């Protein structure tokens, strides 16, 4: 049965990814509140253009049914105490990835800790890992309607099936197919460096991409990609185009 329910959604983070999620989920008819770290008055009008409302993090999450975390991984520590207070029926989705050059070295990842398990432990609750494996330009500009030929697909992992189902439906409303990538324990297959990571695969291509992922090679491949992107973009905080990101990541990760 198709779920047409509209949700109260909080999006924490209004950067490259959070902005697009807020815009598309508000467009889809959900009641969306967004927060950044600097306060509602600093949230740009284009984030709110389709109906999302600016708030601070605590009030955005206050009556949310779904909370989407879209902030750098190392900054999750700053909102952890608020997230830990949420009731267990609130669905928490996390878009974050670990990048040592940005997040400092979180030692546990050198020992092979799965990134989303570290986040779940930090937040002391279940979560769904989603929207982490698509570049911001692809998410903003390459989305299509359900059933469109060549539609991009992204992996979604989580341990509570009901939560994962809701997030998968929201993923589709942001213009891409959701592929059930299993549990959080398996979610290393969608981390930076993996064949499915920011390579804009289709649903039909996703199963073998996940199966072919070699965990030990991910960090080195991730770091080579970062070096190439930094060389191209310099100090700018803007993200490369979808075309460049996908070409680079397909060459390095697949
Ligand atoms: N960029 C991509 O292509 C991409 C793709 C997939 C996944 N991701 C992952 O998704 C996450 C977000 O990436 P991004 O590129 O969107 O980051 P970004 O452009 O740097 O934006 C980060 C956002 O997080 C907010 N933030 C930081 N600390 C916060 C706090 N304590 N409370 C509320 N908001 C806070 C920032 O608000 P202020 O500006 O007010 O500090 C900003 O709006 C990262 O983990 C990233 O690895 C990124």
XYZ file of N, CA and C and ligand atoms in Angstrom:
810
model
N 0.850 -1.205 0.000
C 0.000 0.000 0.000
C 0.889 1.262 0.000
N 0.542 2.229 -0.827
C 1.370 3.445 -0.892
C 1.061 4.333 0.322
N 2.095 4.817 0.948
C 1.939 5.682 2.120
C 1.908 7.141 1.659
N 0.722 7.764 1.813
C 0.610 9.173 1.404
C 0.661 10.119 2.605
N 0.996 9.576 3.779
C 0.950 10.396 4.986
C 1.913 11.585 4.878
N 1.478 12.702 5.402
C 2.372 13.867 5.480
C 2.949 13.926 6.895
N 4.205 14.254 6.992
C 4.905 14.211 8.278
C 5.334 15.601 8.737
N 5.540 15.700 10.042
C 6.214 16.881 10.589
C 7.705 16.525 10.635
N 8.472 17.270 9.849
C 9.883 16.923 9.661
C 10.784 18.062 10.129
N 11.813 17.720 10.894
C 12.846 18.717 11.243
C 14.104 18.382 10.455
N 14.666 19.384 9.793
C 15.941 19.190 9.104
C 16.985 20.033 9.843
N 17.972 19.383 10.436
C 19.059 20.113 11.105
C 20.229 20.229 10.154
N 20.561 21.455 9.819
C 21.604 21.708 8.820
C 20.937 22.202 7.552
N 21.385 23.372 7.113
C 20.793 23.968 5.902
C 21.884 24.237 4.876
N 22.900 23.367 4.861
C 23.991 23.493 3.900
C 23.638 22.824 2.583
N 24.658 22.288 1.920
C 24.466 21.731 0.580
C 23.342 20.696 0.533
N 23.323 19.790 1.494
C 22.337 18.703 1.455
C 21.044 19.106 2.169
N 21.164 19.647 3.382
C 19.972 19.985 4.172
C 19.046 20.956 3.455
N 19.650 21.921 2.759
C 18.840 22.903 2.024
C 17.952 22.212 0.990
N 18.544 21.308 0.227
C 17.771 20.634 -0.829
C 16.694 19.733 -0.225
N 17.041 19.049 0.866
C 16.034 18.185 1.503
C 14.866 19.026 2.013
N 15.170 20.143 2.651
C 14.100 21.002 3.177
C 13.202 21.481 2.044
N 13.823 21.889 0.965
C 13.028 22.421 -0.157
C 12.153 21.330 -0.773
N 12.727 20.159 -1.045
C 11.934 19.161 -1.756
C 10.882 18.521 -0.850
N 11.193 18.332 0.423
C 10.191 17.718 1.306
C 9.050 18.693 1.609
N 9.349 19.981 1.701
C 8.261 20.966 1.860
C 7.418 21.012 0.588
N 8.069 20.943 -0.555
C 7.328 20.910 -1.833
C 6.391 19.719 -1.907
N 6.821 18.609 -1.316
C 6.011 17.385 -1.356
C 4.834 17.454 -0.367
N 4.726 18.548 0.384
C 3.558 18.750 1.243
C 3.790 18.466 2.719
N 5.014 18.126 3.092
C 5.293 17.885 4.510
C 5.465 19.220 5.237
N 5.248 19.162 6.561
C 5.453 20.358 7.368
C 6.910 20.332 7.858
N 7.719 21.213 7.297
C 9.173 21.122 7.517
C 9.672 22.324 8.323
N 10.437 22.023 9.379
C 11.149 23.088 10.099
C 12.643 22.855 9.930
N 13.386 23.928 9.744
C 14.829 23.805 9.524
C 15.599 24.620 10.558
N 16.785 24.114 10.897
C 17.640 24.835 11.852
C 19.092 24.714 11.423
N 19.858 25.761 11.728
C 21.313 25.662 11.549
C 21.944 25.939 12.905
N 23.248 26.245 12.938
C 23.872 26.461 14.256
C 23.798 27.916 14.690
N 23.452 28.829 13.747
C 23.586 30.266 14.043
C 22.275 30.965 14.334
N 21.165 30.259 14.212
C 19.885 30.861 14.523
C 19.003 31.058 13.305
N 17.675 31.024 13.515
C 16.711 31.048 12.410
C 16.837 32.269 11.503
N 17.245 33.408 12.089
C 17.317 34.632 11.284
C 18.420 34.568 10.239
N 19.325 33.615 10.382
C 20.440 33.512 9.417
C 20.141 32.521 8.286
N 18.969 31.914 8.318
C 18.658 30.915 7.284
C 18.195 31.641 6.010
N 18.852 31.307 4.906
C 18.619 32.043 3.651
C 17.197 31.802 3.131
N 16.617 32.848 2.501
C 15.236 32.736 2.007
C 15.040 31.574 1.034
N 16.072 31.227 0.244
C 15.846 30.152 -0.728
C 15.611 28.796 -0.061
N 16.116 28.636 1.181
C 15.870 27.383 1.907
C 14.369 27.268 2.238
N 13.744 28.431 2.427
C 12.352 28.466 2.896
C 11.362 28.667 1.750
N 11.887 28.716 0.520
C 11.071 29.158 -0.622
C 9.883 28.250 -0.921
N 9.950 26.979 -0.510
C 8.835 26.075 -0.824
C 7.953 25.788 0.396
N 8.178 26.549 1.489
C 7.269 26.416 2.629
C 7.897 25.965 3.933
N 9.185 25.625 3.939
C 9.818 25.248 5.214
C 9.878 26.475 6.130
N 9.898 26.188 7.440
C 9.889 27.271 8.429
C 11.227 27.268 9.172
N 11.799 28.437 9.402
C 13.060 28.520 10.140
C 12.805 28.436 11.639
N 13.675 27.704 12.336
C 13.512 27.551 13.786
C 14.891 27.365 14.402
N 14.935 27.277 15.753
C 16.188 26.801 16.337
C 16.081 25.284 16.480
N 17.212 24.649 16.741
C 17.230 23.181 16.693
C 16.220 22.564 17.660
N 16.145 23.097 18.876
C 15.248 22.498 19.878
C 13.797 22.623 19.446
N 13.392 23.805 18.976
C 11.976 23.931 18.598
C 11.664 23.224 17.278
N 12.659 23.110 16.382
C 12.416 22.351 15.150
C 12.080 20.898 15.488
N 12.783 20.352 16.494
C 12.611 18.928 16.808
C 11.451 18.664 17.764
N 10.914 19.750 18.359
C 9.975 19.590 19.472
C 8.827 18.620 19.178
N 8.128 18.824 18.068
C 6.997 17.915 17.801
C 7.204 17.153 16.483
N 8.490 17.016 16.081
C 8.768 16.350 14.800
C 8.515 14.846 14.886
N 8.003 14.297 13.774
C 7.879 12.833 13.666
C 9.126 12.242 13.004
N 9.774 13.078 12.174
C 10.994 12.661 11.494
C 12.034 13.762 11.690
N 13.239 13.380 12.113
C 14.331 14.351 12.264
C 15.451 13.934 11.309
N 15.838 14.845 10.439
C 16.928 14.556 9.499
C 18.150 15.370 9.917
N 19.247 14.655 10.203
C 20.481 15.328 10.603
C 21.355 15.495 9.377
N 21.674 16.723 9.029
C 22.478 16.967 7.831
C 23.580 17.965 8.148
N 24.406 17.568 9.104
C 25.487 18.430 9.562
C 26.798 17.625 9.541
N 27.938 18.290 9.521
C 29.198 17.538 9.508
C 29.281 16.573 10.699
N 29.868 15.393 10.457
C 29.832 14.337 11.475
C 30.382 14.787 12.823
N 31.497 15.517 12.820
C 32.098 15.919 14.088
C 31.207 16.893 14.866
N 30.295 17.588 14.157
C 29.408 18.566 14.824
C 28.175 17.884 15.435
N 27.982 16.601 15.138
C 26.836 15.899 15.717
C 26.904 15.898 17.240
N 28.125 15.973 17.766
C 28.314 16.015 19.221
C 27.521 17.183 19.822
N 27.470 18.304 19.080
C 26.822 19.518 19.602
C 25.305 19.363 19.762
N 24.696 18.490 18.963
C 23.226 18.364 19.064
C 22.814 17.024 19.699
N 23.836 16.236 20.110
C 23.535 14.885 20.615
C 22.599 14.910 21.822
N 22.811 15.856 22.738
C 21.990 15.819 23.960
C 20.526 16.100 23.635
N 20.277 16.964 22.632
C 18.886 17.234 22.220
C 18.268 16.003 21.555
N 19.051 15.351 20.703
C 18.520 14.190 19.970
C 18.237 13.038 20.934
N 19.091 12.908 21.962
C 18.888 11.813 22.926
C 17.570 11.954 23.665
N 17.032 13.183 23.722
C 15.769 13.397 24.460
C 14.545 13.010 23.643
N 14.726 12.781 22.341
C 13.563 12.482 21.488
C 12.961 11.142 21.869
N 11.636 11.045 21.720
C 10.994 9.767 22.012
C 11.422 8.740 20.955
N 11.333 7.451 21.326
C 11.867 6.402 20.464
C 11.045 6.178 19.217
N 9.819 6.727 19.198
C 9.055 6.547 17.956
C 9.386 7.638 16.923
N 10.178 8.632 17.305
C 10.625 9.622 16.318
C 11.659 8.950 15.398
N 11.470 9.162 14.109
C 12.386 8.556 13.127
C 13.551 9.518 12.913
N 14.767 9.035 13.147
C 15.949 9.885 12.950
C 16.722 9.370 11.733
N 16.926 10.249 10.767
C 17.729 9.894 9.587
C 18.997 10.735 9.623
N 20.101 10.143 9.181
C 21.386 10.854 9.229
C 22.051 10.808 7.860
N 22.458 11.970 7.374
C 23.101 12.053 6.049
C 24.625 12.090 6.149
N 25.165 11.966 7.368
C 26.568 12.359 7.524
C 27.564 11.306 7.042
N 28.744 11.787 6.678
C 29.888 10.970 6.293
C 31.090 11.456 7.069
N 32.037 10.531 7.255
C 33.261 10.909 7.952
C 34.342 11.307 6.946
N 34.818 12.549 7.093
C 35.953 13.031 6.298
C 37.010 13.563 7.267
N 38.149 12.854 7.386
C 39.159 13.257 8.382
C 39.631 14.698 8.210
N 39.729 15.185 6.958
C 40.251 16.547 6.769
C 39.270 17.580 7.317
N 38.000 17.225 7.441
C 36.989 18.159 7.940
C 36.604 17.859 9.392
N 36.529 16.586 9.724
C 35.979 16.166 11.017
C 37.063 15.880 12.054
N 38.322 16.214 11.746
C 39.463 15.811 12.574
C 39.494 14.283 12.637
N 40.526 13.784 13.243
C 40.597 12.318 13.288
C 39.762 11.786 14.438
N 38.728 11.033 14.078
C 37.964 10.341 15.117
C 38.594 8.942 15.143
N 39.361 8.661 16.241
C 40.247 7.491 16.264
C 39.554 6.187 15.915
N 38.340 6.050 16.403
C 37.644 4.780 16.244
C 37.498 4.369 14.773
N 37.480 5.358 13.859
C 37.308 5.003 12.452
C 38.584 4.392 11.856
N 39.746 4.713 12.434
C 40.966 4.055 11.951
C 40.921 2.565 12.268
N 40.136 2.194 13.280
C 40.026 0.770 13.631
C 38.892 0.089 12.873
N 38.292 0.809 11.897
C 37.274 0.170 11.065
C 35.855 0.263 11.605
N 35.629 1.094 12.630
C 34.259 1.272 13.136
C 33.341 1.750 12.013
N 32.147 1.178 11.919
C 31.178 1.603 10.906
C 30.653 2.988 11.312
N 30.672 3.926 10.367
C 30.374 5.319 10.714
C 28.995 5.485 11.364
N 27.976 4.866 10.784
C 26.625 5.088 11.316
C 26.436 4.425 12.680
N 27.224 3.382 12.964
C 27.134 2.774 14.307
C 27.727 3.724 15.346
N 28.779 4.437 14.949
C 29.363 5.440 15.848
C 28.329 6.548 16.133
N 27.624 6.965 15.077
C 26.604 8.013 15.260
C 25.470 7.503 16.152
N 25.026 6.272 15.897
C 23.932 5.706 16.697
C 24.331 5.608 18.174
N 25.590 5.277 18.390
C 26.094 5.187 19.770
C 26.138 6.574 20.413
N 26.620 7.556 19.637
C 26.685 8.927 20.142
C 25.293 9.441 20.523
N 24.317 9.130 19.669
C 22.955 9.634 19.884
C 22.151 8.698 20.779
N 22.716 7.553 21.041
C 22.082 6.550 21.891
C 20.680 6.183 21.418
N 20.554 5.946 20.103
C 19.248 5.600 19.557
C 19.405 5.023 18.149
N 18.352 4.338 17.687
C 18.401 3.831 16.316
C 18.335 4.978 15.312
N 18.887 4.770 14.149
C 18.751 5.783 13.110
C 18.783 5.104 11.751
N 18.416 5.885 10.748
C 18.435 5.411 9.373
C 19.491 6.226 8.642
N 20.392 5.517 7.931
C 21.424 6.240 7.171
C 20.892 6.433 5.755
N 20.772 7.678 5.336
C 20.176 7.964 4.018
C 20.722 9.275 3.477
N 20.638 9.439 2.192
C 21.077 10.655 1.483
C 22.564 10.951 1.702
N 23.328 10.000 2.267
C 24.762 10.281 2.458
C 25.552 10.003 1.187
N 24.953 9.204 0.267
C 25.755 8.697 -0.857
C 25.348 9.334 -2.183
N 24.937 10.597 -2.108
C 24.645 11.338 -3.352
C 25.248 12.733 -3.222
N 25.890 13.197 -4.270
C 26.476 14.530 -4.241
C 25.385 15.603 -4.205
N 25.743 16.743 -3.645
C 24.725 17.789 -3.452
C 24.154 18.302 -4.777
N 24.993 18.372 -5.811
C 24.482 18.874 -7.097
C 23.532 17.853 -7.735
N 23.854 16.571 -7.618
C 22.946 15.547 -8.145
C 21.601 15.610 -7.419
N 21.652 15.733 -6.088
C 20.406 15.765 -5.312
C 19.572 16.992 -5.675
N 20.250 18.110 -5.879
C 19.512 19.349 -6.162
C 18.982 19.399 -7.590
N 19.726 18.793 -8.523
C 19.402 19.051 -9.937
C 19.153 17.840 -10.809
N 19.384 16.644 -10.295
C 19.228 15.476 -11.166
C 18.091 14.553 -10.740
N 17.287 15.000 -9.813
C 16.150 14.190 -9.370
C 15.088 14.103 -10.466
N 14.367 12.978 -10.464
C 13.288 12.784 -11.443
C 12.100 12.157 -10.730
N 11.024 11.948 -11.477
C 9.838 11.351 -10.860
C 9.966 9.825 -10.837
N 9.193 9.220 -9.933
C 9.223 7.768 -9.799
C 8.938 7.106 -11.142
N 9.706 6.109 -11.500
C 9.479 5.390 -12.751
C 10.237 5.965 -13.939
N 10.847 7.135 -13.781
C 11.594 7.734 -14.901
C 12.790 6.849 -15.257
N 13.059 6.727 -16.547
C 14.185 5.898 -16.998
C 15.495 6.501 -16.487
N 16.374 5.632 -15.964
C 17.688 6.089 -15.505
C 17.663 6.836 -14.193
N 16.559 6.758 -13.469
C 16.474 7.494 -12.196
C 17.615 7.073 -11.255
N 18.249 8.049 -10.605
C 19.327 7.758 -9.657
C 18.744 7.038 -8.445
N 19.540 6.129 -7.894
C 19.129 5.406 -6.695
C 20.168 5.614 -5.598
N 19.710 5.643 -4.352
C 20.670 5.751 -3.238
C 20.354 4.684 -2.189
N 21.398 4.211 -1.499
C 21.184 3.189 -0.469
C 20.620 3.789 0.815
N 19.776 3.003 1.475
C 19.200 3.417 2.760
C 19.360 2.238 3.721
N 20.008 2.490 4.861
C 20.260 1.400 5.811
C 19.658 1.736 7.172
N 19.178 0.712 7.851
C 18.631 0.943 9.191
C 18.139 -0.354 9.779
N 17.966 -0.354 11.120
C 17.619 -1.608 11.799
C 16.151 -1.686 12.193
N 15.407 -0.587 12.074
C 13.976 -0.640 12.390
C 13.230 -0.519 11.069
N 12.621 -1.609 10.660
C 12.032 -1.667 9.311
C 11.015 -0.555 9.078
N 10.168 -0.299 10.093
C 9.126 0.726 9.913
C 9.760 2.102 9.668
N 10.824 2.393 10.391
C 11.512 3.685 10.218
C 12.149 3.754 8.829
N 12.775 2.649 8.459
C 13.448 2.635 7.152
C 12.435 2.826 6.024
N 11.266 2.168 6.163
C 10.236 2.299 5.113
C 9.812 3.757 4.931
N 9.616 4.452 6.046
C 9.198 5.860 5.953
C 10.295 6.685 5.288
N 11.545 6.471 5.694
C 12.640 7.247 5.101
C 12.772 6.920 3.609
N 12.583 5.656 3.250
C 12.691 5.290 1.825
C 11.630 6.011 1.002
N 10.457 6.130 1.574
C 9.412 6.869 0.851
C 9.789 8.361 0.738
N 10.360 8.931 1.800
C 10.781 10.344 1.728
C 11.913 10.519 0.708
N 12.804 9.528 0.658
C 13.900 9.586 -0.321
C 13.317 9.702 -1.728
N 12.313 8.897 -2.013
C 11.720 8.950 -3.354
C 11.122 10.332 -3.627
N 10.573 10.943 -2.585
C 10.006 12.284 -2.775
C 11.077 13.351 -2.997
N 12.325 13.002 -2.740
C 13.401 13.953 -3.050
C 14.009 13.668 -4.426
N 13.359 12.808 -5.215
C 13.737 12.680 -6.626
C 14.604 11.493 -6.993
N 14.863 10.607 -6.025
C 15.723 9.451 -6.307
C 15.103 8.186 -5.714
N 15.442 7.033 -6.318
C 14.947 5.761 -5.800
C 15.716 5.363 -4.557
N 14.991 4.821 -3.574
C 15.654 4.294 -2.380
C 15.915 2.808 -2.570
N 17.126 2.379 -2.246
C 17.478 0.955 -2.317
C 17.710 0.484 -0.885
N 17.012 -0.579 -0.492
C 17.172 -1.086 0.872
C 18.532 -1.767 1.000
N 19.455 -1.100 1.694
C 20.837 -1.578 1.785
C 21.088 -2.355 3.073
N 20.020 -2.748 3.765
C 20.183 -3.615 4.931
C 20.319 -2.854 6.235
N 21.096 -3.430 7.139
C 21.177 -2.899 8.499
C 22.285 -1.848 8.625
N 22.285 -1.165 9.762
C 23.370 -0.196 10.015
C 24.727 -0.896 10.043
N 24.747 -2.134 10.550
C 26.016 -2.879 10.592
C 26.597 -3.031 9.187
N 25.714 -3.118 8.179
C 26.172 -3.291 6.790
C 26.418 -1.969 6.073
N 26.192 -0.854 6.753
C 26.160 0.427 6.040
C 27.554 0.941 5.653
N 28.623 0.197 6.015
C 29.953 0.580 5.506
C 29.986 0.482 3.985
N 29.062 -0.310 3.429
C 29.013 -0.461 1.965
C 28.567 0.824 1.249
N 28.074 1.814 2.006
C 27.663 3.078 1.393
C 28.494 4.258 1.891
N 29.627 3.967 2.507
C 30.505 5.043 2.995
C 31.370 5.604 1.856
N 31.972 6.779 2.082
C 32.877 7.342 1.073
C 33.931 6.322 0.630
N 34.165 6.260 -0.687
C 35.111 5.296 -1.240
C 34.432 4.076 -1.825
N 33.145 3.885 -1.521
C 32.423 2.692 -1.997
C 31.904 2.906 -3.425
N 31.736 1.811 -4.174
C 31.251 1.946 -5.558
C 29.907 2.687 -5.686
N 29.058 2.623 -4.658
C 27.752 3.300 -4.770
C 27.814 4.744 -4.310
N 28.994 5.207 -3.852
C 29.080 6.521 -3.199
C 29.242 7.649 -4.223
N 28.189 8.442 -4.359
C 28.211 9.609 -5.260
C 28.594 9.212 -6.680
N 28.074 8.073 -7.146
C 28.343 7.635 -8.516
C 27.054 7.615 -9.342
N 25.956 8.053 -8.757
C 24.669 8.192 -9.468
C 24.242 6.911 -10.187
N 24.310 5.779 -9.461
C 23.870 4.507 -10.040
C 22.352 4.446 -10.069
N 21.836 3.539 -10.889
C 20.383 3.302 -10.893
C 20.056 2.188 -9.895
N 18.772 1.987 -9.675
C 18.316 0.924 -8.772
C 18.860 -0.426 -9.247
N 18.810 -0.660 -10.555
C 19.242 -1.955 -11.103
C 20.739 -2.188 -10.887
N 21.516 -1.121 -10.770
C 22.970 -1.261 -10.604
C 23.406 -1.359 -9.135
N 22.479 -1.045 -8.246
C 22.879 -0.871 -6.838
C 23.254 -2.179 -6.143
N 22.524 -3.267 -6.429
C 22.766 -4.513 -5.693
C 24.205 -4.998 -5.885
N 24.672 -5.026 -7.119
C 26.025 -5.544 -7.328
C 27.066 -4.535 -6.828
N 26.768 -3.239 -6.913
C 27.717 -2.239 -6.384
C 27.917 -2.456 -4.881
N 26.843 -2.694 -4.156
C 26.964 -2.917 -2.707
C 27.724 -4.221 -2.442
N 27.409 -5.245 -3.241
C 28.038 -6.557 -3.030
C 29.544 -6.506 -3.297
N 29.961 -5.663 -4.241
C 31.374 -5.632 -4.636
C 32.240 -4.722 -3.758
N 31.642 -4.085 -2.778
C 32.392 -3.120 -1.958
C 33.453 -3.828 -1.108
N 34.668 -3.277 -1.135
C 35.770 -3.859 -0.343
C 36.101 -2.880 0.784
N 35.733 -3.267 1.991
C 35.807 -2.348 3.132
C 37.208 -1.768 3.344
N 38.232 -2.604 3.202
C 39.585 -2.146 3.546
C 40.089 -1.067 2.581
N 39.476 -0.964 1.392
C 39.977 0.002 0.407
C 39.287 1.374 0.503
N 38.226 1.454 1.318
C 37.431 2.696 1.308
C 38.210 3.933 1.766
N 38.927 3.885 2.907
C 39.569 5.128 3.369
C 40.574 5.695 2.367
N 41.390 4.835 1.752
C 42.401 5.335 0.808
C 41.721 5.961 -0.402
N 40.687 5.307 -0.898
C 39.984 5.847 -2.072
C 39.297 7.172 -1.728
N 38.677 7.232 -0.555
C 38.059 8.492 -0.093
C 39.074 9.616 -0.075
N 40.258 9.346 0.480
C 41.246 10.411 0.641
C 41.819 10.868 -0.700
N 41.956 9.943 -1.652
C 42.422 10.346 -2.990
C 41.371 11.269 -3.629
N 40.114 10.926 -3.479
C 39.046 11.764 -4.058
C 39.055 13.159 -3.431
N 39.246 13.223 -2.118
C 39.290 14.526 -1.439
C 40.437 15.376 -1.989
N 41.591 14.750 -2.169
C 42.738 15.505 -2.697
C 42.445 16.067 -4.076
N 41.825 15.236 -4.920
C 41.502 15.696 -6.275
C 40.490 16.844 -6.220
N 39.509 16.744 -5.348
C 38.479 17.799 -5.255
C 39.096 19.089 -4.709
N 39.951 18.944 -3.698
C 40.587 20.152 -3.129
C 41.474 20.838 -4.158
N 42.173 20.030 -4.944
C 43.033 20.615 -5.978
C 42.185 21.398 -6.974
N 41.020 20.867 -7.283
C 40.172 21.520 -8.288
C 39.452 22.748 -7.739
N 38.981 22.632 -6.491
C 38.107 23.679 -5.953
C 38.875 24.723 -5.126
N 40.141 24.440 -4.795
C 40.877 25.371 -3.944
C 40.242 25.424 -2.566
N 40.214 26.619 -1.960
C 39.682 26.755 -0.602
C 38.173 26.950 -0.581
N 37.574 26.994 -1.756
C 36.151 27.337 -1.802
C 35.307 26.291 -1.074
N 34.243 26.736 -0.449
C 33.357 25.798 0.243
C 32.287 25.244 -0.691
N 32.329 25.684 -1.967
C 31.312 25.177 -2.884
C 31.654 23.735 -3.271
N 30.635 22.980 -3.631
C 30.843 21.585 -4.027
C 31.031 21.532 -5.536
N 31.823 20.536 -6.028
C 31.972 20.392 -7.485
C 30.641 20.015 -8.139
N 30.619 20.160 -9.468
C 29.390 19.805 -10.185
C 29.159 18.298 -10.128
N 27.909 17.927 -10.394
C 27.561 16.503 -10.410
C 28.399 15.777 -11.446
N 28.568 16.393 -12.597
C 29.303 15.743 -13.670
C 30.725 15.371 -13.203
N 31.407 16.338 -12.576
C 32.780 16.090 -12.132
C 32.818 15.041 -11.012
N 31.952 15.219 -10.020
C 31.936 14.285 -8.877
C 31.686 12.858 -9.355
N 30.735 12.694 -10.248
C 30.374 11.344 -10.690
C 31.500 10.740 -11.527
N 32.106 11.531 -12.418
C 33.220 11.012 -13.228
C 34.383 10.595 -12.324
N 34.713 11.476 -11.369
C 35.835 11.199 -10.472
C 35.572 9.942 -9.635
N 34.396 9.894 -9.026
C 34.105 8.791 -8.113
C 33.933 7.468 -8.867
N 33.380 7.523 -10.063
C 33.284 6.265 -10.834
C 34.670 5.739 -11.168
N 35.581 6.649 -11.517
C 36.937 6.211 -11.872
C 37.659 5.621 -10.661
N 37.464 6.236 -9.491
C 38.234 5.805 -8.318
C 37.581 4.682 -7.523
N 36.261 4.686 -7.475
C 35.574 3.814 -6.505
C 35.009 2.531 -7.118
N 34.905 2.497 -8.452
C 34.208 1.336 -9.049
C 35.186 0.371 -9.701
N 27.954 18.053 0.245
C 27.640 16.869 -0.229
O 27.663 16.649 -1.460
C 27.209 15.765 0.691
C 26.628 14.635 0.138
C 26.130 13.635 0.952
C 26.278 13.738 2.338
N 26.898 14.818 2.863
C 27.054 14.844 4.328
O 25.932 15.523 4.870
C 26.359 16.333 5.985
C 26.069 17.782 5.636
O 26.864 18.117 4.504
P 26.740 19.515 3.758
O 27.658 19.454 2.615
O 25.302 19.857 3.570
O 27.384 20.468 4.891
P 27.521 22.062 4.878
O 27.168 22.603 3.556
O 28.855 22.356 5.473
O 26.393 22.508 5.918
C 26.454 22.107 7.247
C 25.221 22.608 7.948
O 25.224 22.070 9.274
C 24.827 23.125 10.147
N 25.234 22.853 11.509
C 26.482 22.684 11.994
N 26.425 22.475 13.326
C 25.114 22.520 13.674
C 24.415 22.420 14.903
N 25.052 22.195 16.051
N 23.056 22.539 14.885
C 22.388 22.763 13.729
N 22.997 22.869 12.528
C 24.346 22.762 12.506
C 25.503 24.338 9.571
O 24.906 25.490 10.096
P 25.788 26.845 10.233
O 26.189 27.224 8.845
O 24.847 27.803 10.875
O 26.965 26.485 11.112
C 25.176 24.131 8.080
O 23.878 24.579 7.794
C 27.845 16.060 6.170
O 28.046 15.073 7.147
C 28.295 15.572 4.804
O 29.416 14.711 4.875
C 27.340 15.851 2.072
